[in-house]
Short mmCIF file of C-alpha atoms and ligand atoms in Angstrom, two decimals:
data_model
loop_
_atom_site.label_atom_id
_atom_site.label_comp_id
_atom_site.label_asym_id
_atom_site.label_seq_id
_atom_site.Cartn_x
_atom_site.Cartn_y
_atom_site.Cartn_z
CA MET A 1 -29.76 -6.50 -18.69
CA GLY A 2 -28.95 -5.90 -14.66
CA ALA A 3 -25.09 -6.22 -13.55
CA LYS A 4 -23.78 -9.44 -13.10
CA ARG A 5 -24.61 -10.41 -9.59
CA PRO A 6 -22.28 -12.80 -7.97
CA ASP A 7 -23.55 -16.32 -8.28
CA ARG A 8 -23.82 -18.37 -5.04
CA ARG A 9 -23.73 -21.78 -6.77
CA GLU A 10 -20.44 -20.76 -8.54
CA PHE A 11 -19.06 -19.34 -5.25
CA LEU A 12 -20.00 -23.27 -3.52
CA ARG A 13 -18.32 -24.81 -6.66
CA GLY A 14 -14.90 -22.76 -5.66
CA GLY A 15 -15.00 -25.51 -3.45
CA ALA A 16 -17.06 -24.54 -0.37
CA ALA A 17 -19.84 -26.95 -0.07
CA LEU A 18 -21.00 -27.32 3.20
CA ALA A 19 -23.66 -30.08 4.51
CA GLY A 20 -26.25 -27.97 5.29
CA GLY A 21 -25.28 -24.46 3.94
CA LEU A 22 -22.71 -21.74 4.21
CA THR A 23 -24.35 -20.96 7.56
CA VAL A 24 -23.48 -24.03 9.45
CA GLY A 25 -22.37 -22.45 13.35
CA ALA A 26 -22.10 -19.08 11.78
CA ALA A 27 -25.79 -17.31 12.37
CA GLU A 28 -28.23 -18.23 14.51
CA PRO A 29 -31.93 -19.87 12.78
CA ALA A 30 -34.63 -17.34 12.87
CA LEU A 31 -37.30 -18.28 15.05
CA GLY A 32 -39.99 -15.01 14.04
CA GLN A 33 -37.98 -12.53 16.06
CA ALA A 34 -37.37 -9.37 14.49
CA PRO A 35 -33.61 -6.93 14.22
CA PRO A 36 -34.21 -4.55 17.46
CA GLU A 37 -35.51 -1.20 16.50
CA PRO A 38 -32.10 1.83 17.02
CA GLU A 39 -32.37 2.87 20.15
CA ARG A 40 -30.86 6.28 20.28
CA TYR A 41 -30.80 8.62 17.15
CA VAL A 42 -27.94 10.95 16.32
CA ARG A 43 -28.70 14.21 15.31
CA GLY A 44 -27.02 16.09 11.93
CA ASP A 45 -25.33 19.16 12.52
CA PRO A 46 -23.74 21.60 9.99
CA ASP A 47 -20.68 19.77 10.22
CA LEU A 48 -22.11 16.73 9.53
CA ILE A 49 -23.71 18.10 6.36
CA ALA A 50 -21.06 19.21 5.22
CA TYR A 51 -18.54 16.80 6.14
CA GLY A 52 -19.41 13.11 7.47
CA GLU A 53 -17.93 10.97 9.51
CA ARG A 54 -17.64 7.44 10.51
CA SER A 55 -20.19 5.85 12.89
CA ARG A 56 -18.50 5.54 16.31
CA PHE A 57 -18.58 2.23 16.35
CA VAL A 58 -15.97 1.86 13.92
CA THR A 59 -12.43 2.10 16.05
CA SER A 60 -9.79 1.46 13.62
CA VAL A 61 -7.39 3.30 13.84
CA ARG A 62 -3.63 3.93 12.55
CA ILE A 63 -0.28 3.67 14.80
CA PRO A 64 2.60 4.60 14.74
CA HIS A 65 5.96 2.87 13.32
CA PRO A 66 7.71 0.62 14.33
CA PRO A 67 5.59 -0.13 17.13
CA GLY A 68 5.60 1.09 20.23
CA GLY A 69 6.56 4.36 18.77
CA ARG A 70 10.47 5.25 18.29
CA GLU A 71 10.44 9.26 18.24
CA SER A 72 11.61 10.46 14.79
CA PRO A 73 15.36 9.77 14.50
CA ASP A 74 15.85 14.23 14.83
CA ALA A 75 14.29 16.91 15.64
CA PHE A 76 11.67 17.93 13.08
CA GLY A 77 8.55 15.95 14.35
CA LEU A 78 6.59 13.34 16.23
CA VAL A 79 6.87 9.21 14.89
CA PHE A 80 9.20 8.03 12.15
CA HIS A 81 6.28 6.29 10.28
CA VAL A 82 2.81 5.39 10.82
CA ALA A 83 0.75 2.32 9.84
CA ALA A 84 -2.36 1.67 8.49
CA PRO A 85 -4.79 -1.06 10.11
CA LEU A 86 -4.67 -3.59 7.06
CA GLN A 87 -6.13 -6.27 9.52
CA ASP A 88 -9.21 -4.55 9.14
CA SER A 89 -9.48 -3.78 5.33
CA VAL A 90 -12.40 -4.78 3.21
CA GLY A 91 -11.94 -4.20 -0.71
CA THR A 92 -8.52 -2.82 -1.96
CA ILE A 93 -8.95 1.08 -1.52
CA THR A 94 -7.76 2.70 2.01
CA PRO A 95 -9.88 5.17 3.25
CA SER A 96 -7.36 8.71 3.11
CA SER A 97 -7.35 9.01 7.42
CA LEU A 98 -6.46 5.64 7.96
CA HIS A 99 -3.34 5.42 4.66
CA PHE A 100 -0.15 4.85 6.02
CA VAL A 101 2.52 8.09 6.07
CA GLY A 102 5.98 7.93 5.39
CA THR A 103 7.83 11.02 6.64
CA THR A 104 11.60 10.45 6.31
CA ARG A 105 12.96 12.19 9.04
CA GLY A 106 9.98 13.09 11.02
CA SER A 107 5.93 14.10 11.17
CA LEU A 108 6.57 18.00 10.70
CA MET A 109 4.27 19.08 7.72
CA PRO A 110 4.31 21.45 5.83
CA GLU A 111 1.00 23.79 5.31
CA ILE A 112 1.00 24.70 1.80
CA ASP A 113 -1.29 27.32 0.26
CA PRO A 114 -2.04 25.61 -3.52
CA ALA A 115 -2.68 29.35 -4.55
CA GLU A 116 0.92 30.04 -3.87
CA HIS A 117 1.98 26.54 -4.70
CA ARG A 118 4.67 26.59 -8.56
CA LEU A 119 6.26 23.07 -9.36
CA MET A 120 9.29 23.76 -11.41
CA ILE A 121 10.23 21.63 -14.50
CA HIS A 122 14.24 22.41 -15.04
CA GLY A 123 17.60 20.82 -16.36
CA MET A 124 18.58 18.65 -19.34
CA VAL A 125 14.99 20.08 -20.77
CA GLU A 126 14.28 22.56 -23.87
CA ARG A 127 11.56 24.90 -22.46
CA PRO A 128 12.56 25.02 -18.45
CA LEU A 129 8.70 25.19 -17.06
CA VAL A 130 6.84 26.45 -14.00
CA PHE A 131 3.30 25.26 -13.27
CA THR A 132 0.56 26.51 -10.39
CA MET A 133 -1.79 24.24 -9.24
CA GLN A 134 -4.59 25.91 -12.00
CA ASP A 135 -2.19 24.92 -15.22
CA LEU A 136 -1.20 21.51 -14.16
CA LYS A 137 -5.55 20.70 -13.25
CA ARG A 138 -6.10 22.57 -17.36
CA LEU A 139 -4.24 19.99 -18.16
CA PRO A 140 -5.36 16.17 -19.94
CA SER A 141 -5.54 14.23 -16.63
CA VAL A 142 -5.18 10.47 -14.91
CA THR A 143 -7.08 8.20 -12.57
CA ARG A 144 -5.52 5.35 -11.29
CA LEU A 145 -5.44 2.68 -8.40
CA HIS A 146 -1.68 2.61 -6.80
CA PHE A 147 -0.17 1.61 -3.67
CA ILE A 148 2.10 3.17 -1.69
CA GLU A 149 4.72 0.98 0.30
CA CYS A 150 7.57 1.83 2.60
CA ALA A 151 10.88 0.14 1.82
CA GLY A 152 10.96 -0.43 6.20
CA ASN A 153 8.08 -2.86 5.66
CA ARG A 154 9.35 -5.40 6.84
CA ALA A 155 7.52 -8.12 8.76
CA ARG A 156 9.15 -9.78 12.19
CA SER A 157 8.30 -12.43 14.50
CA THR A 158 7.45 -10.40 17.16
CA HIS A 159 4.73 -8.32 15.47
CA LYS A 160 1.48 -9.21 16.46
CA ASP A 161 -0.87 -8.06 13.69
CA VAL A 162 -0.79 -7.24 9.99
CA GLN A 163 -1.08 -3.60 10.99
CA GLU A 164 3.04 -3.91 12.83
CA SER A 165 4.00 -6.61 10.29
CA HIS A 166 2.32 -5.07 6.99
CA GLY A 167 0.90 -1.37 7.93
CA MET A 168 3.05 0.65 5.67
CA THR A 169 1.67 0.15 2.67
CA SER A 170 -1.57 1.33 1.40
CA CYS A 171 -3.35 2.04 -1.84
CA ALA A 172 -5.47 4.56 -3.01
CA GLU A 173 -7.22 6.27 -6.39
CA TRP A 174 -4.64 8.64 -6.87
CA THR A 175 -5.68 11.48 -9.80
CA GLY A 176 -3.26 13.95 -11.39
CA VAL A 177 -1.28 14.89 -14.73
CA LEU A 178 1.29 12.12 -16.23
CA LEU A 179 4.83 12.87 -15.50
CA SER A 180 5.51 11.69 -19.43
CA THR A 181 3.25 14.78 -20.23
CA LEU A 182 5.10 17.27 -18.69
CA LEU A 183 8.56 16.27 -19.39
CA GLU A 184 7.35 15.76 -23.12
CA GLU A 185 6.08 19.62 -22.64
CA ALA A 186 9.06 20.88 -21.40
CA GLY A 187 11.22 18.62 -24.03
CA VAL A 188 14.08 16.46 -22.09
CA LYS A 189 17.14 16.67 -23.66
CA ASP A 190 19.54 13.78 -25.31
CA GLY A 191 21.97 11.94 -22.68
CA ALA A 192 19.27 12.77 -19.45
CA ALA A 193 18.90 9.78 -17.63
CA TRP A 194 18.32 10.46 -14.37
CA VAL A 195 14.98 12.99 -12.80
CA VAL A 196 15.41 14.17 -8.93
CA ALA A 197 12.15 15.02 -7.46
CA GLU A 198 12.23 17.36 -4.53
CA GLY A 199 9.30 18.40 -1.73
CA THR A 200 8.92 21.71 -0.53
CA GLU A 201 9.52 21.17 3.78
CA ASN A 202 13.01 21.41 5.30
CA VAL A 203 14.17 17.93 4.65
CA LYS A 204 13.17 18.22 1.35
CA GLY A 205 11.90 14.51 0.33
CA ALA A 206 14.24 13.93 -2.85
CA SER A 207 14.74 11.18 -4.78
CA SER A 208 16.56 10.16 -7.95
CA PHE A 209 14.99 7.55 -10.29
CA PRO A 210 15.96 6.54 -13.89
CA LEU A 211 14.15 8.59 -16.46
CA ALA A 212 12.74 5.36 -18.41
CA LYS A 213 10.40 5.07 -15.11
CA ALA A 214 9.52 8.75 -15.15
CA MET A 215 8.37 8.30 -18.37
CA ASP A 216 6.38 5.21 -17.67
CA TYR A 217 3.17 5.35 -15.56
CA CYS A 218 4.64 8.12 -12.96
CA ILE A 219 1.60 10.96 -11.89
CA VAL A 220 1.74 14.08 -10.29
CA ALA A 221 -0.91 13.79 -7.97
CA TYR A 222 -3.19 16.38 -6.91
CA GLY A 223 -6.45 13.70 -6.57
CA MET A 224 -6.93 10.75 -3.80
CA ASN A 225 -9.68 8.92 -3.55
CA GLY A 226 -12.02 11.37 -4.92
CA GLU A 227 -10.84 14.55 -2.96
CA ALA A 228 -7.52 16.09 -2.84
CA VAL A 229 -4.57 14.62 -1.80
CA ARG A 230 -4.43 14.70 2.69
CA PRO A 231 -1.49 16.94 3.27
CA GLN A 232 -0.37 13.58 5.36
CA ASN A 233 -0.05 12.40 2.22
CA GLY A 234 1.33 15.62 0.42
CA PHE A 235 -1.24 18.35 -0.10
CA PRO A 236 -1.46 20.06 -2.69
CA LEU A 237 0.79 17.93 -4.87
CA ARG A 238 3.00 14.69 -4.93
CA LEU A 239 4.57 12.09 -7.40
CA LEU A 240 3.52 8.83 -7.80
CA ILE A 241 5.64 6.07 -8.56
CA PRO A 242 4.49 3.18 -8.98
CA GLY A 243 5.63 0.04 -7.84
CA PHE A 244 8.62 1.83 -6.84
CA GLU A 245 9.58 2.16 -2.88
CA GLY A 246 7.72 4.67 -0.52
CA ILE A 247 10.49 7.20 -0.71
CA PHE A 248 9.97 7.36 -4.14
CA ASN A 249 6.37 9.08 -3.88
CA THR A 250 7.78 12.73 -3.43
CA LYS A 251 5.24 14.57 -1.27
CA TYR A 252 4.32 18.39 -1.35
CA LEU A 253 6.41 18.25 -4.98
CA ARG A 254 7.73 21.23 -5.68
CA ARG A 255 10.42 20.59 -8.50
CA ILE A 256 11.61 18.19 -11.01
CA LYS A 257 14.91 18.35 -12.72
CA VAL A 258 16.03 16.44 -15.33
CA THR A 259 19.97 15.19 -14.81
CA ASP A 260 22.09 12.94 -16.72
CA GLU A 261 23.38 11.51 -13.10
CA TYR A 262 22.08 9.64 -9.84
CA TYR A 263 21.74 13.00 -6.99
CA LEU A 264 22.86 11.78 -3.75
CA ASN A 265 20.11 13.33 -1.19
CA TYR A 266 19.03 13.45 2.70
CA ASN A 267 16.68 10.73 1.70
CA ASP A 268 18.95 7.83 0.63
CA TYR A 269 20.25 6.19 3.18
CA GLY A 270 22.87 3.93 0.93
CA HIS A 271 20.61 1.70 0.30
CA LEU A 272 20.05 2.69 -2.98
CA SER A 273 21.99 1.98 -6.37
CA ARG A 274 23.31 4.31 -8.59
CA ASP A 275 24.14 2.23 -11.48
CA ASP A 276 20.94 2.62 -13.57
CA THR A 277 20.45 -1.14 -14.65
CA ARG A 278 20.54 -2.41 -11.41
CA ALA A 279 17.99 0.84 -9.99
CA ALA A 280 15.54 -0.25 -12.21
CA LEU A 281 14.78 -3.26 -10.73
CA GLY A 282 16.50 -2.74 -7.16
CA TYR A 283 13.97 -0.16 -6.51
CA GLN A 284 10.87 -2.03 -7.21
CA VAL A 285 8.57 -4.02 -4.80
CA GLY A 286 8.47 -7.52 -5.35
CA PRO A 287 5.36 -9.69 -5.70
CA LYS A 288 4.26 -9.60 -1.74
CA SER A 289 0.87 -10.74 0.37
CA VAL A 290 -0.66 -10.88 3.39
CA ILE A 291 -3.98 -12.86 4.69
CA THR A 292 -5.38 -9.89 6.73
CA HIS A 293 -8.87 -11.93 7.62
CA PRO A 294 -8.03 -14.46 9.14
CA SER A 295 -4.84 -12.86 10.81
CA GLY A 296 -2.41 -12.35 13.78
CA GLY A 297 -4.80 -11.19 16.97
CA GLN A 298 -7.89 -12.27 15.41
CA ARG A 299 -9.74 -14.87 16.83
CA LEU A 300 -12.13 -17.52 15.20
CA PRO A 301 -15.36 -17.96 17.56
CA GLY A 302 -15.69 -21.76 16.47
CA HIS A 303 -14.98 -24.35 13.70
CA GLY A 304 -16.86 -24.05 10.13
CA PHE A 305 -16.99 -21.95 7.44
CA TYR A 306 -15.16 -18.67 6.90
CA GLU A 307 -13.57 -16.99 3.98
CA ILE A 308 -10.18 -16.39 3.66
CA SER A 309 -9.51 -12.71 2.68
CA GLY A 310 -6.26 -10.37 2.05
CA LEU A 311 -4.41 -8.41 -0.40
CA ALA A 312 -1.61 -8.99 -2.86
CA TRP A 313 0.51 -6.27 -4.60
CA SER A 314 3.51 -6.16 -6.96
CA GLY A 315 5.80 -3.50 -8.31
CA GLY A 316 6.38 -5.47 -11.16
CA GLY A 317 2.67 -5.32 -12.72
CA ALA A 318 -1.22 -6.79 -11.93
CA VAL A 319 -0.95 -9.21 -10.10
CA SER A 320 -2.17 -12.45 -11.97
CA ARG A 321 -2.66 -15.58 -9.45
CA VAL A 322 -2.73 -16.00 -5.63
CA ASP A 323 -2.63 -19.31 -3.99
CA VAL A 324 -3.29 -19.97 -0.58
CA SER A 325 -2.20 -22.57 1.43
CA THR A 326 -3.92 -23.83 4.93
CA ASP A 327 -1.39 -26.25 6.02
CA ALA A 328 1.97 -23.86 6.34
CA GLY A 329 2.59 -24.68 2.45
CA ARG A 330 2.10 -28.43 1.96
CA SER A 331 -0.87 -27.62 -0.69
CA TRP A 332 -1.65 -24.51 -2.41
CA GLN A 333 -5.52 -23.65 -3.85
CA GLU A 334 -6.10 -21.01 -6.58
CA ALA A 335 -8.02 -18.12 -4.43
CA GLU A 336 -10.41 -15.94 -6.27
CA ILE A 337 -9.27 -12.44 -7.40
CA GLN A 338 -11.37 -9.55 -6.78
CA GLY A 339 -12.24 -8.02 -10.02
CA THR A 340 -9.45 -6.77 -12.76
CA ALA A 341 -6.35 -6.79 -10.82
CA GLN A 342 -5.04 -3.34 -11.84
CA ARG A 343 -0.83 -3.33 -12.13
CA MET A 344 0.61 -1.59 -9.49
CA ALA A 345 -2.31 -1.41 -7.25
CA HIS A 346 -3.52 -3.88 -3.99
CA THR A 347 -5.82 -6.40 -4.99
CA ARG A 348 -8.42 -8.70 -2.64
CA PHE A 349 -7.96 -11.91 -2.97
CA ARG A 350 -10.68 -14.79 -1.40
CA LEU A 351 -10.80 -18.17 -0.48
CA PRO A 352 -13.73 -20.27 0.84
CA TRP A 353 -12.57 -22.68 3.90
CA SER A 354 -13.98 -24.30 6.32
CA TRP A 355 -11.72 -24.59 9.85
CA ASP A 356 -12.07 -28.23 11.26
CA GLY A 357 -11.03 -27.13 14.40
CA GLN A 358 -7.76 -28.47 14.12
CA GLU A 359 -4.48 -26.05 13.98
CA ALA A 360 -3.73 -24.79 10.37
CA VAL A 361 -1.51 -22.51 9.43
CA LEU A 362 -2.63 -20.01 6.55
CA MET A 363 -0.05 -18.64 4.09
CA SER A 364 -0.94 -17.18 0.46
CA ARG A 365 1.85 -16.57 -2.30
CA CYS A 366 1.47 -14.28 -4.97
CA THR A 367 2.39 -14.14 -8.96
CA ASP A 368 2.46 -10.87 -11.17
CA GLU A 369 1.85 -10.27 -14.29
CA VAL A 370 5.59 -10.69 -15.59
CA GLY A 371 5.69 -14.34 -13.46
CA GLN A 372 7.65 -12.84 -10.38
CA VAL A 373 6.70 -15.53 -7.76
CA GLN A 374 6.90 -14.26 -3.45
CA PRO A 375 9.44 -16.33 -2.01
CA THR A 376 9.24 -17.60 1.26
CA GLN A 377 11.74 -16.87 4.30
CA ALA A 378 13.47 -19.65 3.91
CA GLN A 379 14.33 -19.75 0.40
CA VAL A 380 15.06 -15.47 1.07
CA ALA A 381 17.46 -17.30 3.75
CA GLU A 382 18.74 -19.81 1.59
CA HIS A 383 19.34 -17.27 -1.63
CA PHE A 384 21.46 -14.72 0.72
CA GLY A 385 23.63 -17.59 2.14
CA ARG A 386 22.01 -17.80 5.59
CA PRO A 387 19.74 -20.33 5.91
CA ASP A 388 19.77 -20.89 9.21
CA ASN A 389 19.03 -17.88 10.30
CA PRO A 390 15.89 -17.06 8.54
CA SER A 391 14.66 -14.25 10.64
CA ALA A 392 18.29 -12.42 11.04
CA GLY A 393 16.29 -9.91 7.33
CA VAL A 394 17.47 -9.78 4.20
CA PRO A 395 18.87 -6.24 2.23
CA GLY A 396 16.36 -3.95 0.57
CA LEU A 397 12.82 -5.15 0.54
CA ASP A 398 11.68 -7.69 2.62
CA ASN A 399 8.10 -9.57 0.31
CA THR A 400 8.28 -13.25 1.97
CA ILE A 401 5.06 -15.07 2.86
CA GLN A 402 3.55 -14.75 5.67
CA PRO A 403 2.28 -17.31 7.90
CA TRP A 404 -0.69 -16.74 10.43
CA ARG A 405 -0.67 -20.13 12.74
CA VAL A 406 -4.24 -20.48 14.20
CA ALA A 407 -4.82 -22.67 16.80
CA GLY A 408 -7.01 -24.28 18.13
CA ASP A 409 -9.36 -22.03 20.42
CA GLY A 410 -9.25 -20.19 16.90
CA SER A 411 -6.56 -17.19 18.37
CA VAL A 412 -4.30 -16.52 15.63
CA HIS A 413 -0.77 -16.05 16.19
CA ASN A 414 2.32 -14.88 13.84
CA ALA A 415 4.17 -17.82 12.56
CA ARG A 416 7.18 -16.55 11.52
CA ALA A 417 10.87 -17.65 12.32
N1 MTE B 1 8.67 15.76 1.12
C1 MTE B 1 8.33 14.17 1.05
N2 MTE B 1 7.81 13.18 0.40
C2 MTE B 1 7.76 11.62 0.87
C3 MTE B 1 8.92 11.56 1.97
C4 MTE B 1 9.10 12.57 3.28
O1 MTE B 1 9.67 12.91 4.23
N3 MTE B 1 8.74 14.16 2.48
N4 MTE B 1 8.60 10.48 2.59
C5 MTE B 1 8.79 9.41 1.63
C6 MTE B 1 8.68 8.04 2.20
S1 MTE B 1 9.33 7.05 3.14
C7 MTE B 1 6.91 7.17 2.15
S2 MTE B 1 6.93 5.60 3.00
C8 MTE B 1 5.89 8.11 0.91
C9 MTE B 1 5.13 7.97 2.08
O2 MTE B 1 3.96 8.32 1.12
P1 MTE B 1 2.92 7.94 2.37
O3 MTE B 1 2.78 9.06 3.40
O4 MTE B 1 1.71 8.93 1.13
O5 MTE B 1 2.18 6.62 2.21
O6 MTE B 1 6.55 9.52 1.21
C10 MTE B 1 7.28 9.73 0.80
N5 MTE B 1 8.33 10.75 0.43
MO1 MO B 2 9.15 5.77 3.94
#
């Protein structure tokens, strides 16, 4: 018995049946010519043997964010955040070298020797503990796919492409020890309600989050995409608070304090609620999605068959459904979800589409496992009492539907208000 192979006929039943097959217009007929031989060979060297690199023909790179590279608000570093080229992504995992980077106050990274690194757990616990990296690696571990998204990942009408509008989220496979395992080892005292996590570098990257969240799904991670966490993402140890906005995912993690109150810290822009019940939902990323192909800045070479493809995610759990519209939201079709959607992870969706060469507006809408549905920009503006000004932005996280307009010449443009 072999692995289950995708069935082309099933795919066609999904709505892509085109007279003459899928490749009409997309490929030339073969008339006996064999594909060319390579003209050049690259000679391997010890470095390439030791640690591989991508083809020189693959040039997709990260960019400073905000676009144009506004400098860090203080003197610590170069840029504020760095955005991932999600418009070029395939599948669901962001390669570590292209993972977005969020540095709350600059981009100076601490260089930490893992042999010297310690994680302290203290505060309202029975047994305060200090772990070395080696201690942590002896404990039961988990490996899970999770996205991280910066609360500043808000699409604007001026953004040209997915990288500018949605590039401050990424998804990696994280490995480490559940925070609940460490807190159970330490023994949380009655009356504790908050957890404060602190990083190692000068600005500490600290944040406070509810104890209930700390006991549920959070990972103290040392692994990222099959190797050690990269320095830009928190080497040697970082916290994953899956589903909560990016700022909670403390990098260079060195201290966890269990408390009975919210701690104010350098990371707090004043947007985080200190009320336990509001905090539980207010820190969470809503259901969100973006079509990565075709998307802003790309060009369709001609009419005919295309696969519309994109990423969907939610802080509320797994993506349960994605709908796609090719007529600016007048009608919707359910897209195919790649594999089994993981909780708080990017999920790839796909829909076969035949472009007739007319102007079309493409949109995607995510529904998550708890039934939350991604809103339109107009719905959110209405909700916040600004129906005449949908581009004004909204307080908190922005998870509104992203429209892309395919013009008659095949060029694709941002169609946000
Ligand atoms: N120690 C520390 N942790 C931090 C930060 C920081 O500046 N220092 N930035 C936060 C912000 S604002 C974000 S969006 C996420 C980004 O995680 P990433 O860089 O791995 O993508 O890390 C968070 N954790
Ligand atoms: Mo961030």
